Coordinates of C-alpha atoms in Angstrom, one line a residue:
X26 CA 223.1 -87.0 41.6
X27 CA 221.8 -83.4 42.3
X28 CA 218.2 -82.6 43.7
X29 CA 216.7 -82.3 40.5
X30 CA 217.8 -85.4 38.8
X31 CA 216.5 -87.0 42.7
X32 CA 213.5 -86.2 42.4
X33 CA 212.7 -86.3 38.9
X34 CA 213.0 -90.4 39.2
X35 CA 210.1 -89.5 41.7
X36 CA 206.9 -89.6 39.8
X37 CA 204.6 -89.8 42.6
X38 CA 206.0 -85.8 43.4
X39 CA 203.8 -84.5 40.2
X40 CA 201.1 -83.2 41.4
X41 CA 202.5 -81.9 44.6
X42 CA 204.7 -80.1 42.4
X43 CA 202.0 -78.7 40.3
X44 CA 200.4 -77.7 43.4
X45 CA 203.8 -75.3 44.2
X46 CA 203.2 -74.1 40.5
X47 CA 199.5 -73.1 40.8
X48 CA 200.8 -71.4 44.6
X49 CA 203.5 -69.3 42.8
X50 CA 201.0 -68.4 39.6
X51 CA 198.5 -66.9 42.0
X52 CA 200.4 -65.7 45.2
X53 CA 203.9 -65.0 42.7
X54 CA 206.1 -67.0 46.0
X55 CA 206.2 -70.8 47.0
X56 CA 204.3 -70.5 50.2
X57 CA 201.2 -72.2 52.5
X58 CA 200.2 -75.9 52.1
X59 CA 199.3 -78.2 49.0
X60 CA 196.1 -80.2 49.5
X61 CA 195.8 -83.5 47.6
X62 CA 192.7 -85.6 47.6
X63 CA 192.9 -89.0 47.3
X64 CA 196.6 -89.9 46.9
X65 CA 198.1 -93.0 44.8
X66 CA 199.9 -95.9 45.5
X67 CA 202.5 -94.3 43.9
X68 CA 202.1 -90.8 45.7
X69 CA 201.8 -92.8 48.7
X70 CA 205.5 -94.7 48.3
X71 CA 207.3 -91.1 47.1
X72 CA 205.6 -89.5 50.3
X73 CA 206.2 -91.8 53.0
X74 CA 210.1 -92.4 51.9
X75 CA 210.8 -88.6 51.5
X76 CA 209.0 -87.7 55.1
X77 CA 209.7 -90.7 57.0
X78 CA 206.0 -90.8 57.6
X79 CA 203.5 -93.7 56.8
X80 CA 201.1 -91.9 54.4
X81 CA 198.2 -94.3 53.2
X82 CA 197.0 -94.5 49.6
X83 CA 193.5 -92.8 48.8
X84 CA 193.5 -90.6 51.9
X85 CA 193.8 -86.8 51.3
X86 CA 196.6 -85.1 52.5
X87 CA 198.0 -81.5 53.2
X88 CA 201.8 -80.8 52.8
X89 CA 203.3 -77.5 54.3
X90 CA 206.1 -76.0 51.8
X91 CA 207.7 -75.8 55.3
X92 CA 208.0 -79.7 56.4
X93 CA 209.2 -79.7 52.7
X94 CA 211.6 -77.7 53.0
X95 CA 212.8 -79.0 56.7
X96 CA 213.7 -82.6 55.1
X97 CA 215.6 -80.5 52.3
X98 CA 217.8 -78.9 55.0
X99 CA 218.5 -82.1 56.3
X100 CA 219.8 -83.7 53.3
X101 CA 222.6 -83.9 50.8
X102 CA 221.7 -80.8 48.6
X103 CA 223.3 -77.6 49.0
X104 CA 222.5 -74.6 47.1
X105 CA 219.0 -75.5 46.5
X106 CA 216.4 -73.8 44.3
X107 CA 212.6 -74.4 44.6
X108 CA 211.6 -72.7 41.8
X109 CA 214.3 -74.3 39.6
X110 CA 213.2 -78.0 40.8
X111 CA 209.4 -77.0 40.1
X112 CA 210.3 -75.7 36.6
X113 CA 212.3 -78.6 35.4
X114 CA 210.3 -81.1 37.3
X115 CA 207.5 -80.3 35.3
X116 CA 208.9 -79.7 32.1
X117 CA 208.2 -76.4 32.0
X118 CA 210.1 -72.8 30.8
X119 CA 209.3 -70.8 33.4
X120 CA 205.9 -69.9 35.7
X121 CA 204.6 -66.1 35.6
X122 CA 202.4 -64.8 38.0
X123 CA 198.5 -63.8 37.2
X124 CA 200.0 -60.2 37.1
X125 CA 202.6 -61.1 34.9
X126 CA 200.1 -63.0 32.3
X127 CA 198.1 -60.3 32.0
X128 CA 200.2 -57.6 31.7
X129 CA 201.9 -60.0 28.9
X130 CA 198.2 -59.9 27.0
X131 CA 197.7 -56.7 27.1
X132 CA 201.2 -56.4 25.8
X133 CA 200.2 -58.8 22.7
X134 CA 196.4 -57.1 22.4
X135 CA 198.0 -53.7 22.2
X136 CA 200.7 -55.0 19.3
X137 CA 197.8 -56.6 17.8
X138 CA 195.9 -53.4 17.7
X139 CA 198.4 -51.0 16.4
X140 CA 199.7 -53.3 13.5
X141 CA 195.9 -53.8 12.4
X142 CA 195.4 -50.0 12.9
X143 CA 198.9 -49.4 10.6
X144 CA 197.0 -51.5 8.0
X145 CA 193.9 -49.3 8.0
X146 CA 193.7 -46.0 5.9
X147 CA 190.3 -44.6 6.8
X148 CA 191.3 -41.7 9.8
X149 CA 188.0 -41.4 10.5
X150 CA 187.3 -45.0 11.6
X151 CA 191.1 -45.3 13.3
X152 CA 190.5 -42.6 15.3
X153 CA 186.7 -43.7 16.4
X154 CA 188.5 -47.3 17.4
X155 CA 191.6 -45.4 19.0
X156 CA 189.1 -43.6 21.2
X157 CA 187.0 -46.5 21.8
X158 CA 189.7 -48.6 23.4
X159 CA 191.3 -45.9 25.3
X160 CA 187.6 -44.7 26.7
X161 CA 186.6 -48.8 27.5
X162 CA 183.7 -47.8 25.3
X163 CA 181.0 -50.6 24.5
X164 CA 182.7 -50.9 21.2
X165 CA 186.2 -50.6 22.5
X166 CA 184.9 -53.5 25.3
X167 CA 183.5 -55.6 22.1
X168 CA 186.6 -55.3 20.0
X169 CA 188.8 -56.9 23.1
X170 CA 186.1 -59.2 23.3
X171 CA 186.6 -60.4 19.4
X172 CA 190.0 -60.1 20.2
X173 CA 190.2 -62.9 22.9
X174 CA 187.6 -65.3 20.6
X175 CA 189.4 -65.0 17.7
X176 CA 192.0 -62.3 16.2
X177 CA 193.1 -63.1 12.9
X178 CA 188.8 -63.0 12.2
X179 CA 188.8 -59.7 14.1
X180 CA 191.6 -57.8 12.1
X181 CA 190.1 -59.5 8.5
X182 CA 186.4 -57.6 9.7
X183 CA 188.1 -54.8 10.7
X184 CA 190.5 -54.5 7.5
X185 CA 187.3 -55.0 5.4
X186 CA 185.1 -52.3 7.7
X187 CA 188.1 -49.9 6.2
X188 CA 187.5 -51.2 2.9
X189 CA 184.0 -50.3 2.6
X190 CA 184.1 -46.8 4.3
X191 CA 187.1 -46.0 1.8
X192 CA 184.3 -46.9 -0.5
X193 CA 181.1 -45.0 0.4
X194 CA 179.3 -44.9 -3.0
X195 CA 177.8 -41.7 -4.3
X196 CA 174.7 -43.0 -5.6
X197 CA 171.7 -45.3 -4.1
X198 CA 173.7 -49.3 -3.8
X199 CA 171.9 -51.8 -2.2
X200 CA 173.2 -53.4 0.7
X201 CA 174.8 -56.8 -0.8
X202 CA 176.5 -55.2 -4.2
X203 CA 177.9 -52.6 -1.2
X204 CA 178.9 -55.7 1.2
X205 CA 180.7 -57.4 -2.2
X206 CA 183.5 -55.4 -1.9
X207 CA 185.2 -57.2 1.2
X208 CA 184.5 -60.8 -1.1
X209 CA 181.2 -61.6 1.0
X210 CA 177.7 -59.8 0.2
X211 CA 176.5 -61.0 3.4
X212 CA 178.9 -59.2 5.1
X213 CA 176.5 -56.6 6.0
X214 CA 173.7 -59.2 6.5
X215 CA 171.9 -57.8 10.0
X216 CA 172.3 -60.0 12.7
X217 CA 176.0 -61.2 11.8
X218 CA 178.8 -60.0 13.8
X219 CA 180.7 -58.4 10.5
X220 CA 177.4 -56.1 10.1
X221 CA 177.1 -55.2 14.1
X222 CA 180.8 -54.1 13.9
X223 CA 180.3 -52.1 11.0
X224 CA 177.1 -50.6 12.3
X225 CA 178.8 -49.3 15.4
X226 CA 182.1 -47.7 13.6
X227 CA 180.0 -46.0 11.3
X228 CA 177.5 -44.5 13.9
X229 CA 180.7 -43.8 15.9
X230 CA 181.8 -42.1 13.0
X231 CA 178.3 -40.2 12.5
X232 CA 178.1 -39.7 15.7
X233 CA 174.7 -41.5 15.9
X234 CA 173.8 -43.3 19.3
X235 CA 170.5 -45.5 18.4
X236 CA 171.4 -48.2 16.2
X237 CA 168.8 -51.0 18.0
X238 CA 165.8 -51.9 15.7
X239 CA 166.0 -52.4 11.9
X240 CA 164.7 -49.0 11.1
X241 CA 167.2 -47.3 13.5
X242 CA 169.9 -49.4 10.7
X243 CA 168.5 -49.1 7.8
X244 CA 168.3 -44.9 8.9
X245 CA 172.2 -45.6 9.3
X246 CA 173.1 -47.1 6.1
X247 CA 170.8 -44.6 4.1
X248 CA 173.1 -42.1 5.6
X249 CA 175.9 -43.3 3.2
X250 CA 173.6 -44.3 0.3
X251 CA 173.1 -47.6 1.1
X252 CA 169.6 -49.4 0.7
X253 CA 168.2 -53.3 1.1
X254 CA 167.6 -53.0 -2.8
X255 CA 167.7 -49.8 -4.6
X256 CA 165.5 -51.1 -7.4
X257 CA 163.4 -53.7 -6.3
X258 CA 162.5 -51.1 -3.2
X259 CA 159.5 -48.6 -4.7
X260 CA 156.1 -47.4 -4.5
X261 CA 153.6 -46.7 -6.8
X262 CA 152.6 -43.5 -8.1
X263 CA 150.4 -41.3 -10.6
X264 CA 150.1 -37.8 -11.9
X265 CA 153.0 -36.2 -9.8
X266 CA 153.7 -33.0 -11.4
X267 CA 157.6 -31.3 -11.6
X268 CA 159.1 -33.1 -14.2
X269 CA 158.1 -33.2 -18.1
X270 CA 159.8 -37.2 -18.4
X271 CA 157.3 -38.2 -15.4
X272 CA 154.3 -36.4 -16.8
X273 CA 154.5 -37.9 -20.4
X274 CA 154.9 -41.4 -18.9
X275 CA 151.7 -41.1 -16.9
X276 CA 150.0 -39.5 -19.9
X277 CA 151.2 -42.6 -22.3
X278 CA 150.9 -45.4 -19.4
X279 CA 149.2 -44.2 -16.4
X280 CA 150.9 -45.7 -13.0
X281 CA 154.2 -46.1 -12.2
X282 CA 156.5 -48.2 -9.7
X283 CA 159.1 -46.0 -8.4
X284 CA 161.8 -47.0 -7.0
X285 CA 164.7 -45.5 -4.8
X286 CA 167.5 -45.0 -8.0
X287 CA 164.3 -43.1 -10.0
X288 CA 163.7 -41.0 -6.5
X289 CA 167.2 -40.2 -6.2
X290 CA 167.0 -38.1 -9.7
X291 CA 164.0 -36.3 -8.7
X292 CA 163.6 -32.5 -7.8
X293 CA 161.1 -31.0 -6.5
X294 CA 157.2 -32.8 -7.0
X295 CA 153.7 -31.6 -6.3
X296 CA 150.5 -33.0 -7.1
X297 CA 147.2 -31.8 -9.4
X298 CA 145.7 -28.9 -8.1
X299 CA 148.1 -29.3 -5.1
X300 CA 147.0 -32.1 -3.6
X301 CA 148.0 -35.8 -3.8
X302 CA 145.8 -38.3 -1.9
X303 CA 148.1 -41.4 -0.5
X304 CA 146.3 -44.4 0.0
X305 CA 147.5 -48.1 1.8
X306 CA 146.0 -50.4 -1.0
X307 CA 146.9 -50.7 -4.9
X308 CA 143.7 -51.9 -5.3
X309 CA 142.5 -48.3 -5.0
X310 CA 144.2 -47.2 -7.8
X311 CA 142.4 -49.3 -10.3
X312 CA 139.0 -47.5 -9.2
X313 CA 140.7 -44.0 -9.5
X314 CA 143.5 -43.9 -12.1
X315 CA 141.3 -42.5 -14.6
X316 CA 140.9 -39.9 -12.1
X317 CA 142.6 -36.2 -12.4
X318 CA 143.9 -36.7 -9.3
X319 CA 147.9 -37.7 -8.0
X320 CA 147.9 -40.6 -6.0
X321 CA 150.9 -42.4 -4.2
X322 CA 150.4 -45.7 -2.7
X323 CA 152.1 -47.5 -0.1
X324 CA 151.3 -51.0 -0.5
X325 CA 150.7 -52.1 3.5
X326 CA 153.7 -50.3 5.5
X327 CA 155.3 -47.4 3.9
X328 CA 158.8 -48.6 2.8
X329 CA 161.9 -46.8 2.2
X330 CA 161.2 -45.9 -1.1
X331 CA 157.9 -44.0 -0.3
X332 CA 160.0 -41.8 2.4
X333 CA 162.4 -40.6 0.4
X334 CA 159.5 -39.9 -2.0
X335 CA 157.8 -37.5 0.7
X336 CA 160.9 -36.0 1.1
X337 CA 160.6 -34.2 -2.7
X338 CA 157.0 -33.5 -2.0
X339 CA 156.4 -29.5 -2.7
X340 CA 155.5 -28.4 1.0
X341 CA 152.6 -26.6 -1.0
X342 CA 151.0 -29.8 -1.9
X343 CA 148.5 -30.8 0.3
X344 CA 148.4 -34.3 1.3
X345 CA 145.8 -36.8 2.5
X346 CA 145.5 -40.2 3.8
X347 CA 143.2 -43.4 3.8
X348 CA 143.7 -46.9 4.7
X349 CA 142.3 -50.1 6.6
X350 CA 140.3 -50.0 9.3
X351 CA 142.5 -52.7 11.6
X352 CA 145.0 -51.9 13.9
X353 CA 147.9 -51.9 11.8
X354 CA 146.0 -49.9 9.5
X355 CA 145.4 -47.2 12.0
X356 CA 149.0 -47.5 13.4
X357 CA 150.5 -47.0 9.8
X358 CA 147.8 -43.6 9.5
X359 CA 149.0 -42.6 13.1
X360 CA 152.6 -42.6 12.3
X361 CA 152.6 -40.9 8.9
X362 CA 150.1 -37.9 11.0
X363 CA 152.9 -37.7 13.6
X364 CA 155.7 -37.5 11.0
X365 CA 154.1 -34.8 8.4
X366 CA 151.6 -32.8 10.5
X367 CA 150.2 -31.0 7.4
X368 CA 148.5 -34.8 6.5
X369 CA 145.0 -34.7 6.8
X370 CA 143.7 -38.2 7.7
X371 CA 140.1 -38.2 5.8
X372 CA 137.0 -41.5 5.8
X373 CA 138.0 -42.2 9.4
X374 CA 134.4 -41.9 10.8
X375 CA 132.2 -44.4 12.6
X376 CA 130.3 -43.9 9.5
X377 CA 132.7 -44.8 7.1
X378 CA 133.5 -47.7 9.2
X379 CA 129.8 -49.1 8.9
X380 CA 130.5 -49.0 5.0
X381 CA 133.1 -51.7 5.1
X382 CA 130.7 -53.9 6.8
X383 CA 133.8 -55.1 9.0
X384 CA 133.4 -58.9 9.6
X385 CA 137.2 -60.2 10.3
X386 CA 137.4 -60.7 14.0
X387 CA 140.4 -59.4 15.6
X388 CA 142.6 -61.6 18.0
X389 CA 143.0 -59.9 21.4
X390 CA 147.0 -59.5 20.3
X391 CA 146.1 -57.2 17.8
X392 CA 143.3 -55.2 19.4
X393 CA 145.6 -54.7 22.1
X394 CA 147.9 -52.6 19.2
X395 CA 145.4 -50.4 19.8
X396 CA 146.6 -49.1 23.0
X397 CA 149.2 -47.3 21.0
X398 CA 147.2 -45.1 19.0
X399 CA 146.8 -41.5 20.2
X400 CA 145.4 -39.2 17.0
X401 CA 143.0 -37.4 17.8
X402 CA 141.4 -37.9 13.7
X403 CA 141.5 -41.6 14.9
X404 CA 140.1 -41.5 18.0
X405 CA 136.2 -42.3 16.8
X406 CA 137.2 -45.2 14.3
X407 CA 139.8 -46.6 16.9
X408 CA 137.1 -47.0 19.6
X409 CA 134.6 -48.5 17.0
X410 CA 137.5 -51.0 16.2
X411 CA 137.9 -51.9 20.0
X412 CA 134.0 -52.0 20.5
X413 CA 133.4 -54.5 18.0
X414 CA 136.5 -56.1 17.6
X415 CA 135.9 -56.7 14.0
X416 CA 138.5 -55.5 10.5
X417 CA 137.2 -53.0 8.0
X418 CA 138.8 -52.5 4.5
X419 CA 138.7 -49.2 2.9
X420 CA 137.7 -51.4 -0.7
X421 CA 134.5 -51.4 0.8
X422 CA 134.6 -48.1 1.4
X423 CA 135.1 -46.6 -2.1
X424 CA 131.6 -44.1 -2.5
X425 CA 132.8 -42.5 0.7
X426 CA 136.0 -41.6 -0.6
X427 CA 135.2 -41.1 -4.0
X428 CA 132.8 -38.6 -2.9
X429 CA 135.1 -36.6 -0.1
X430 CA 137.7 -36.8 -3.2
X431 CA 135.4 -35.1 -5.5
X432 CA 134.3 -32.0 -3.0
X433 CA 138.5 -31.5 -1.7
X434 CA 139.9 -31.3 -5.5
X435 CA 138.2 -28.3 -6.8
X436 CA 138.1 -26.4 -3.5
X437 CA 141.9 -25.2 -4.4
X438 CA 143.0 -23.6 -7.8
X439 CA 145.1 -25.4 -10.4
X440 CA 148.4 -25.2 -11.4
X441 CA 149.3 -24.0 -14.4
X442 CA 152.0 -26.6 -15.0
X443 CA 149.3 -29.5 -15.6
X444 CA 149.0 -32.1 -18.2
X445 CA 148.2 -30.5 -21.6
X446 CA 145.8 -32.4 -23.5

């Protein structure tokens, strides 16, 4: 009978075994002691026999590899092997050293990276991933990260990423017809981990570092023609001037919801006498489409839609701007000042906030939006806000605008290209 068969009718020699096993794993020799807490009656029998000692069951214990190896000497067994005895003790192939295993999965994660990479065929997006991983970018630290959690769900994502950037389309797509294409049209759906991949490779790719709120994203995707929903995203406008189709429509049916596809076609746009007055609240509209004045409105928040509409503004067109007198109101007239400086923000007096007769009281979470708010042109109406912590609407405030509308449209001359009657 050789050692191995000895001890392998030993049972009670498992764990001190394992113990050698974890030794070699961490320290990559058999070396120092093996603690054991709590031995068995078994453990207690295999012990006592093999070291001639009386070792009692439950009591912890701590066995030097040396006193091991001393009765070894002593005994039968000549060309002894610890490691082979641990190995086939335990029923195991072999034990590699911490080193060892994770040189080994690097070795698999960098064969799983350049056969996924072999099945890609955008450059653009293989070389933004090589560089990731060879940099330990955020991305390149993410994609080891997916890696470890699951592969075969990492390399579909990013075989699917390469689909759609093979496939950037040409003309406005909304987001889930885009998505289809790799099967799933929530693939792109913000806030799942297919969409936050894709997001970083193609700002990688664009070189574009702020990808955080849901502007900075939909910013990103607009960037490839890619929208939440092309049609169902528009605003509503009247009498824009710069193409003949618009003009008869607005002479045969007066308003018109615009959406990002009918934007898309446009050139160039200007308003009547070249000026268009933008207001927050459709309800406006119906007390001045019979006006000769353009008008755009932007329903609450200006949507994507209404941006890409300012983009094919004329810059000779002069613009204004109304809305409510709360502190979303004012933050919406605050932003669009900050992002065209040729807006003139118009009706935002004290006076034209006594008008509304403002009687909505304002929670201390939205007076506190306030705060924010650092136009000048809004400086009067914001304090009046705070002071009384009451909501105006501009509805109420119709005369007043009607009135400042009437004195600002003939000050300029008019166009030639107008409607003919």
């Amino acid at each position: 009978m050789d050692y191995i068969e000895y001890f392998k009718n030993k049972p009670g020699f498992y764990r001190y075994f394992l113990g050698l096993k974890n030794k070699y794993e961490s320290q990559g020799n058999f070396n120092g002691v093996v603690k054991l807490e709590s031995i068995t009656e078994e453990e207690s029998a295999s012990f006592s026999l093999f070291f001639g000692e009386n070792f009692k069951v439950l009591e912890s214990v701590s066995i030097p590899l040396k006193k091991f190896m001393n009765v070894i000497s002593k005994s039968k067994f000549e060309n002894f092997s610890l490691y082979d005895l641990v190995i086939n003790y335990l029923d195991i192939k072999e034990i590699k050293t911490k080193k060892e295993r994770v040189l080994e999965k690097e070795d698999e994660y960098r064969g799983f990276l350049e056969d996924t990479l072999n099945m890609m065929d955008n450059q653009e997006i293989i070389s933004y991933l090589l560089k990731s991983i060879l940099e330990k970018t955020a991305t390149g630290k993410l994609l080891k990260t997916r890696y470890t959690k699951n592969k075969n769900q990492l390399r579909d994502t990013l075989l699917k990423i390469d689909k759609l950037l093979n496939n950037i389309p040409e003309f406005p797509t909304s987001m889930p017809i885009y998505a289809s294409l790799t099967g799933n049209p929530h693939f792109l759906d913000f806030g799942s981990s297919t969409s936050s991949l894709f997001l970083r490779c193609l700002s990688g790719i664009l070189n574009i570092s702020r990808i955080e709120t849901i502007d900075d994203k939909w910013n990103l995707l607009e960037k490839i023609n890619v929208y939440s929903d092309a049609i169902s995203n528009y605003c509503i406008v009247h009498n824009l001037f710069g193409h003949s189709e618009l003009e008869i429509f607005f002479r045969r049916f007066g308003p018109l919801n615009i959406n990002l596809n009918n934007i898309a076609n446009l050139k160039k746009l200007y308003g009547l006498n070249d000026k268009i007055f933008i207001f927050e609240n459709p309800s406006i509209l119906n007390y001045f489409k019979d006006e000769p004045i353009s008008i755009i409105i932007t329903s609450g928040m200006p949507n994507l839609a209404f941006y890409r509409l300012m983009e094919k503004i004329d810059s000779k067109t002069k613009l204004y701007y109304n809305g409510d007198f709360d502190p979303e109101g004012l933050l919406i007239a605050s932003k669009l000042k900050k992002l065209y400086p040729n807006l003139e923000l118009f009706c935002y007096s004290s006076v034209d906030y006594n008008n509304t007769q403002a009687n909505e009281v304002l929670e201390k979470s939205r007076i506190n939006k306030l705060k924010s708010i650092d136009t000048l042109e809004l400086r009067e109406i914001k304090k009046a806000i705070h002071d009384t912590k009451m909501a105006g609407y501009q509805e109420k405030n119709l005369k007043r605008i009607e009135e400042y509308i009437k004195n600002e449209k003939n000050s300029r001359p008019v166009r030639q290209a107008i409607f003919k009657k």
